[in-house]
GROMACS .gro file of C-alpha atoms in nm:
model
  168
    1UNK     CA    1  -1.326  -2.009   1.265
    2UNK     CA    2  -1.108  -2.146   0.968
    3UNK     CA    3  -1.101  -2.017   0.651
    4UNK     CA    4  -0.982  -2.206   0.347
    5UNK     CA    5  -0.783  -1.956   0.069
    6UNK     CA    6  -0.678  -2.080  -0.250
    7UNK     CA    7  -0.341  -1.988  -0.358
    8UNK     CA    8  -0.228  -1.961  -0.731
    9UNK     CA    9   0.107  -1.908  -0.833
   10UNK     CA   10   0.130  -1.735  -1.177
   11UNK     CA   11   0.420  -1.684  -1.449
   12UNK     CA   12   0.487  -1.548  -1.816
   13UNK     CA   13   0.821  -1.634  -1.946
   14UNK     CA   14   0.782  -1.445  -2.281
   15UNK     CA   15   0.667  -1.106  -2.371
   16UNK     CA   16   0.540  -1.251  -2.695
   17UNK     CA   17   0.284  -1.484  -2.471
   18UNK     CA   18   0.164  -1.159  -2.324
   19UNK     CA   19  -0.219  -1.093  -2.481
   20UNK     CA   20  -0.219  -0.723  -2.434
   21UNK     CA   21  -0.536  -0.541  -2.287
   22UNK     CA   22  -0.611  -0.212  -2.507
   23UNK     CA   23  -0.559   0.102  -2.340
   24UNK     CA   24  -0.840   0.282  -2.250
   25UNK     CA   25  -0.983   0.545  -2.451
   26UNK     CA   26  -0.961   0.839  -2.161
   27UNK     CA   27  -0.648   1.050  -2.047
   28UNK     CA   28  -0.474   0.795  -1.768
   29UNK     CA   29  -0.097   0.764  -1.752
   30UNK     CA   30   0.109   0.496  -1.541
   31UNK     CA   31   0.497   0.632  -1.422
   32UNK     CA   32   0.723   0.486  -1.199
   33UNK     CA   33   0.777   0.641  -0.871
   34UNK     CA   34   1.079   0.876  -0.831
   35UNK     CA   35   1.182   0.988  -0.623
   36UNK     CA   36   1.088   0.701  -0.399
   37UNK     CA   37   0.802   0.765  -0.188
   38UNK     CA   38   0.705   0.533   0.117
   39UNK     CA   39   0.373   0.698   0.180
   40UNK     CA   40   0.231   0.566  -0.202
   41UNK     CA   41   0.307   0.224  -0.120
   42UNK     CA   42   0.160   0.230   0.238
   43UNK     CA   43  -0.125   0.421   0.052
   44UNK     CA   44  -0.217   0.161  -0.165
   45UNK     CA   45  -0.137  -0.119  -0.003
   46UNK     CA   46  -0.392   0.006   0.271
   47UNK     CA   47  -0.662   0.103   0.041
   48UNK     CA   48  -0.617  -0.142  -0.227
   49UNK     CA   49  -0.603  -0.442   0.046
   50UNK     CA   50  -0.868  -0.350   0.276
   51UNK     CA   51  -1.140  -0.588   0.118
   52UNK     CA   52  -0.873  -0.834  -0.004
   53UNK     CA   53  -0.714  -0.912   0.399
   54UNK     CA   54  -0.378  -0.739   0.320
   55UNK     CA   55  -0.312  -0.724   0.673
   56UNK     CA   56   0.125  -0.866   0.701
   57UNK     CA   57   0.231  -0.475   0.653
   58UNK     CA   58  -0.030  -0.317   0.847
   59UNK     CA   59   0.209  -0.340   1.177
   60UNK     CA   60   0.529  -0.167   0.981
   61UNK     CA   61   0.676   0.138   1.117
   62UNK     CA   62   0.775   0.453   0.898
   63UNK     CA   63   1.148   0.306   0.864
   64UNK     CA   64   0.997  -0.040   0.762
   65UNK     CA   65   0.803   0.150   0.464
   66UNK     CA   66   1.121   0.384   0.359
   67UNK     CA   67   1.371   0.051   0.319
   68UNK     CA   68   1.072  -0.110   0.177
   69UNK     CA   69   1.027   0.160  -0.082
   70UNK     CA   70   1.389   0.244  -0.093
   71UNK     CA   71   1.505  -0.104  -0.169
   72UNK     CA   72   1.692  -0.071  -0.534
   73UNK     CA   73   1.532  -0.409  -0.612
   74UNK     CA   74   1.149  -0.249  -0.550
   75UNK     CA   75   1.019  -0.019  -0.847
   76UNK     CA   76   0.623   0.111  -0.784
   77UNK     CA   77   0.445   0.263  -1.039
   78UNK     CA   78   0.096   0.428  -1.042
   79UNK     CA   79  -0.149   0.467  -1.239
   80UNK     CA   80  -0.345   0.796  -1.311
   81UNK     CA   81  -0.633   0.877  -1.461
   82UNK     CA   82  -0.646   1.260  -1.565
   83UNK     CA   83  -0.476   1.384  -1.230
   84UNK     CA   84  -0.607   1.107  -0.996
   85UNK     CA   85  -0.472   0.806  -0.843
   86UNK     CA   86  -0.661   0.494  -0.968
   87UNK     CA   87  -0.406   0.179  -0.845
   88UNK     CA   88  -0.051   0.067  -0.860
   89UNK     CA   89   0.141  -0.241  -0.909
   90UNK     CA   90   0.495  -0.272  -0.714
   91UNK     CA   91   0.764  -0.510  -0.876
   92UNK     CA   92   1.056  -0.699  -0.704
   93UNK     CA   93   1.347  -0.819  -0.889
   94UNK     CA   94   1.472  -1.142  -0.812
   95UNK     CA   95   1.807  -1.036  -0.993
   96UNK     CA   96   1.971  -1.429  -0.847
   97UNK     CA   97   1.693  -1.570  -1.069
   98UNK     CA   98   1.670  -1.309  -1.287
   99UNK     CA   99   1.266  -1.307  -1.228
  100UNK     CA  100   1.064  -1.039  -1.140
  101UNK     CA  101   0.765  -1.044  -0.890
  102UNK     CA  102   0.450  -0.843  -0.892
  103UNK     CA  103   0.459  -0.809  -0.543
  104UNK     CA  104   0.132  -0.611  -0.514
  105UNK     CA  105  -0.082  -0.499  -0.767
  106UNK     CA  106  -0.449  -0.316  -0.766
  107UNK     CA  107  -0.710  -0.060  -0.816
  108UNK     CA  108  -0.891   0.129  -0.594
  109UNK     CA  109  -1.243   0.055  -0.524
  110UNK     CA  110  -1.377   0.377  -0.768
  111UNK     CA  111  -1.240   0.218  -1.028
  112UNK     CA  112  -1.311  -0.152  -1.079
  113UNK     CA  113  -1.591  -0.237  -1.315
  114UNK     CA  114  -1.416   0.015  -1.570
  115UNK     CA  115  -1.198  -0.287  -1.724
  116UNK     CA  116  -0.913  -0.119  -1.630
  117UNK     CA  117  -0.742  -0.389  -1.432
  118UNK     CA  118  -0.631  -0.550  -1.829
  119UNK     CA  119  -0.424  -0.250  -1.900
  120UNK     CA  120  -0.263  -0.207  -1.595
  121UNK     CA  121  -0.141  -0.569  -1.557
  122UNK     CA  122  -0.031  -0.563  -1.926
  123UNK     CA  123   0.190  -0.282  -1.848
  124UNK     CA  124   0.320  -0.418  -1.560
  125UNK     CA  125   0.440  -0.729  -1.729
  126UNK     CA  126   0.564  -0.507  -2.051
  127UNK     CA  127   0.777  -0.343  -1.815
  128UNK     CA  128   0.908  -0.596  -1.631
  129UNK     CA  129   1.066  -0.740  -2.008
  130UNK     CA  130   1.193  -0.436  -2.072
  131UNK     CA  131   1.446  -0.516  -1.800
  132UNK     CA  132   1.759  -0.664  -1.966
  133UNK     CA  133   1.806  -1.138  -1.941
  134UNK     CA  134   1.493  -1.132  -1.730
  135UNK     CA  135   1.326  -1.498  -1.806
  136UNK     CA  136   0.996  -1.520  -1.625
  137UNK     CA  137   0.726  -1.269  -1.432
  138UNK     CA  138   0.550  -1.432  -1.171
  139UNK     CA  139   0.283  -1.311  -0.908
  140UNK     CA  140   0.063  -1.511  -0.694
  141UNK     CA  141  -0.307  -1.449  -0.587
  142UNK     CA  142  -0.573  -1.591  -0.337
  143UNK     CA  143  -0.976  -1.631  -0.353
  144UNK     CA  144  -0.954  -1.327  -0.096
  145UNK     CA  145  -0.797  -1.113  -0.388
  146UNK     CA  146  -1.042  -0.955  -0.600
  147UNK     CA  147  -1.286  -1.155  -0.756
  148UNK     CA  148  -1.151  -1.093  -1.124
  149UNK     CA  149  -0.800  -1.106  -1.026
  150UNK     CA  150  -0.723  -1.499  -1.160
  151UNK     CA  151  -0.919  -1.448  -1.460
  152UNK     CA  152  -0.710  -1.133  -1.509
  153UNK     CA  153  -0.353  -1.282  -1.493
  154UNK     CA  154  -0.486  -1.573  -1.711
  155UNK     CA  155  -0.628  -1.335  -1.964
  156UNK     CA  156  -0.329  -1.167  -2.039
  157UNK     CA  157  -0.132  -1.505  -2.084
  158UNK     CA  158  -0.032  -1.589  -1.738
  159UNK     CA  159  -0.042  -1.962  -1.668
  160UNK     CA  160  -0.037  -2.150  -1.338
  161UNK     CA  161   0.264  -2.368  -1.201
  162UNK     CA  162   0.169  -2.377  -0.893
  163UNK     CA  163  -0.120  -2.401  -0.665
  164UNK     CA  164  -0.187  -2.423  -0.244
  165UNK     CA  165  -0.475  -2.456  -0.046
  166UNK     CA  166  -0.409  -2.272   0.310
  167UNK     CA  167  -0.615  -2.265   0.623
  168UNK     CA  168  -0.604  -1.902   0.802
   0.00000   0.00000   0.00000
Protein backbone atom coordinates (compact mmCIF):
# COMPACT_ATOMS: atom_id res chain seq x y z
CA UNK A 1 0.00 0.00 0.00
CA UNK A 2 1.21 3.60 -0.97
CA UNK A 3 1.46 6.26 1.19
CA UNK A 4 1.56 9.87 0.11
CA UNK A 5 4.08 12.23 2.57
CA UNK A 6 4.27 15.77 2.17
CA UNK A 7 7.63 17.24 2.22
CA UNK A 8 8.41 20.91 3.30
CA UNK A 9 11.61 22.42 3.01
CA UNK A 10 12.14 25.24 5.58
CA UNK A 11 14.75 28.26 5.96
CA UNK A 12 15.53 31.49 8.15
CA UNK A 13 18.17 33.63 6.70
CA UNK A 14 18.20 36.19 9.60
CA UNK A 15 18.33 35.90 13.27
CA UNK A 16 16.31 39.07 13.45
CA UNK A 17 13.28 37.06 11.50
CA UNK A 18 13.54 34.55 14.30
CA UNK A 19 10.12 35.07 16.66
CA UNK A 20 11.55 33.64 19.78
CA UNK A 21 9.45 31.11 21.96
CA UNK A 22 9.79 32.14 25.84
CA UNK A 23 11.60 29.84 27.91
CA UNK A 24 9.78 27.93 30.14
CA UNK A 25 9.26 28.82 33.60
CA UNK A 26 10.84 25.34 35.18
CA UNK A 27 14.63 24.35 35.66
CA UNK A 28 15.54 22.77 31.92
CA UNK A 29 18.91 23.47 30.36
CA UNK A 30 20.00 22.63 26.61
CA UNK A 31 24.20 21.95 26.16
CA UNK A 32 25.94 20.70 23.40
CA UNK A 33 27.33 17.32 23.53
CA UNK A 34 31.04 16.93 24.49
CA UNK A 35 32.61 14.88 24.47
CA UNK A 36 30.87 13.35 21.51
CA UNK A 37 28.67 10.60 22.33
CA UNK A 38 27.19 8.16 19.60
CA UNK A 39 24.81 6.44 21.95
CA UNK A 40 22.64 10.10 22.49
CA UNK A 41 22.14 10.40 18.94
CA UNK A 42 21.14 6.71 18.31
CA UNK A 43 19.06 7.36 21.55
CA UNK A 44 17.03 9.91 20.25
CA UNK A 45 16.87 9.31 16.98
CA UNK A 46 15.25 5.87 18.03
CA UNK A 47 12.91 7.21 20.53
CA UNK A 48 12.15 10.49 19.08
CA UNK A 49 11.41 8.75 15.49
CA UNK A 50 9.52 5.80 16.42
CA UNK A 51 5.97 7.36 15.72
CA UNK A 52 7.39 9.71 13.06
CA UNK A 53 8.95 6.47 10.53
CA UNK A 54 12.62 7.44 11.22
CA UNK A 55 13.62 4.21 9.99
CA UNK A 56 17.13 5.22 7.20
CA UNK A 57 19.54 4.85 10.48
CA UNK A 58 17.91 2.06 12.11
CA UNK A 59 20.34 -0.50 10.04
CA UNK A 60 23.76 1.54 11.17
CA UNK A 61 26.39 -0.25 12.94
CA UNK A 62 28.28 1.17 16.13
CA UNK A 63 31.13 2.65 13.71
CA UNK A 64 28.34 4.22 11.47
CA UNK A 65 26.99 6.12 14.76
CA UNK A 66 30.69 7.14 16.13
CA UNK A 67 31.71 8.92 12.48
CA UNK A 68 28.22 10.07 12.49
CA UNK A 69 28.57 11.69 15.88
CA UNK A 70 32.22 12.32 15.48
CA UNK A 71 31.90 14.21 12.25
CA UNK A 72 33.40 17.93 13.12
CA UNK A 73 30.59 19.25 10.90
CA UNK A 74 27.72 17.45 13.38
CA UNK A 75 27.10 19.36 16.80
CA UNK A 76 24.00 17.60 19.06
CA UNK A 77 22.70 19.22 21.82
CA UNK A 78 20.09 18.09 24.44
CA UNK A 79 17.79 19.34 26.23
CA UNK A 80 17.15 18.73 30.02
CA UNK A 81 14.66 19.33 32.18
CA UNK A 82 15.89 19.25 35.95
CA UNK A 83 18.23 16.13 35.40
CA UNK A 84 16.21 14.39 32.62
CA UNK A 85 16.46 14.04 29.01
CA UNK A 86 13.44 15.67 27.27
CA UNK A 87 14.71 15.87 23.24
CA UNK A 88 17.55 17.05 21.12
CA UNK A 89 18.12 18.73 17.92
CA UNK A 90 21.44 17.71 15.86
CA UNK A 91 22.88 20.43 13.39
CA UNK A 92 25.03 19.91 10.19
CA UNK A 93 27.08 22.57 8.77
CA UNK A 94 27.09 22.97 5.24
CA UNK A 95 30.40 25.08 5.67
CA UNK A 96 30.57 25.11 1.17
CA UNK A 97 27.28 27.00 1.55
CA UNK A 98 27.83 28.30 4.65
CA UNK A 99 24.17 26.91 5.81
CA UNK A 100 23.41 24.95 8.56
CA UNK A 101 20.86 21.99 8.68
CA UNK A 102 18.72 20.82 11.51
CA UNK A 103 19.26 17.46 10.65
CA UNK A 104 17.01 15.98 13.38
CA UNK A 105 15.23 17.62 15.90
CA UNK A 106 12.53 16.37 18.73
CA UNK A 107 11.04 15.62 22.02
CA UNK A 108 10.29 12.65 23.57
CA UNK A 109 6.84 11.47 23.85
CA UNK A 110 6.58 12.62 27.94
CA UNK A 111 7.00 15.78 26.92
CA UNK A 112 4.91 17.10 24.03
CA UNK A 113 1.78 18.97 24.97
CA UNK A 114 4.11 21.06 27.46
CA UNK A 115 4.84 23.77 24.56
CA UNK A 116 8.19 23.02 24.81
CA UNK A 117 8.93 22.24 21.21
CA UNK A 118 8.97 26.63 20.70
CA UNK A 119 11.94 26.92 22.92
CA UNK A 120 13.88 24.26 21.78
CA UNK A 121 13.67 25.13 18.05
CA UNK A 122 14.36 28.81 18.94
CA UNK A 123 17.53 27.78 20.45
CA UNK A 124 18.49 25.70 17.87
CA UNK A 125 18.26 28.37 15.28
CA UNK A 126 19.94 31.07 17.88
CA UNK A 127 22.74 28.84 17.87
CA UNK A 128 23.17 28.05 14.60
CA UNK A 129 23.73 32.31 14.03
CA UNK A 130 25.99 32.37 16.51
CA UNK A 131 28.27 30.54 14.09
CA UNK A 132 30.44 33.15 12.29
CA UNK A 133 29.12 34.27 7.85
CA UNK A 134 26.45 31.63 8.24
CA UNK A 135 23.46 32.98 5.79
CA UNK A 136 20.52 30.66 6.10
CA UNK A 137 19.15 27.62 8.58
CA UNK A 138 17.16 25.23 6.87
CA UNK A 139 15.41 21.88 7.96
CA UNK A 140 12.83 19.95 6.22
CA UNK A 141 9.74 18.02 7.64
CA UNK A 142 7.00 15.50 6.44
CA UNK A 143 3.12 14.93 7.45
CA UNK A 144 4.70 11.74 9.25
CA UNK A 145 6.68 14.24 11.57
CA UNK A 146 4.81 15.30 14.47
CA UNK A 147 1.67 16.80 14.01
CA UNK A 148 2.80 20.38 15.31
CA UNK A 149 6.08 20.21 13.73
CA UNK A 150 5.18 22.69 10.42
CA UNK A 151 3.29 24.97 12.49
CA UNK A 152 6.35 25.02 14.75
CA UNK A 153 9.10 26.01 12.21
CA UNK A 154 6.57 28.56 10.78
CA UNK A 155 5.92 30.01 14.17
CA UNK A 156 9.24 30.88 14.92
CA UNK A 157 9.74 32.62 11.43
CA UNK A 158 10.67 29.79 9.23
CA UNK A 159 9.25 30.11 5.73
CA UNK A 160 8.89 27.52 2.97
CA UNK A 161 10.97 27.44 -0.39
CA UNK A 162 10.36 24.36 -1.16
CA UNK A 163 7.82 21.69 -1.17
CA UNK A 164 7.52 17.65 -2.51
CA UNK A 165 4.92 15.28 -2.50
CA UNK A 166 6.56 11.58 -2.24
CA UNK A 167 4.99 8.18 -2.52
CA UNK A 168 6.62 5.55 0.08
Amino acid sequence: MKETIVRNYLEIKYINALIESKAPDFECSINLVKPDDFQINKFFYKNVGKNHSWTDRLVWTEADWIKYSSDPKVETYIFKVKNDLAGYFELIFHLDSQEIEIAYFGLLEEYHKKKLGGYLLSTAIKKSFEKKDIKRVWVHTCTLDHKNALKNYLARGMKIYKKEIVEI
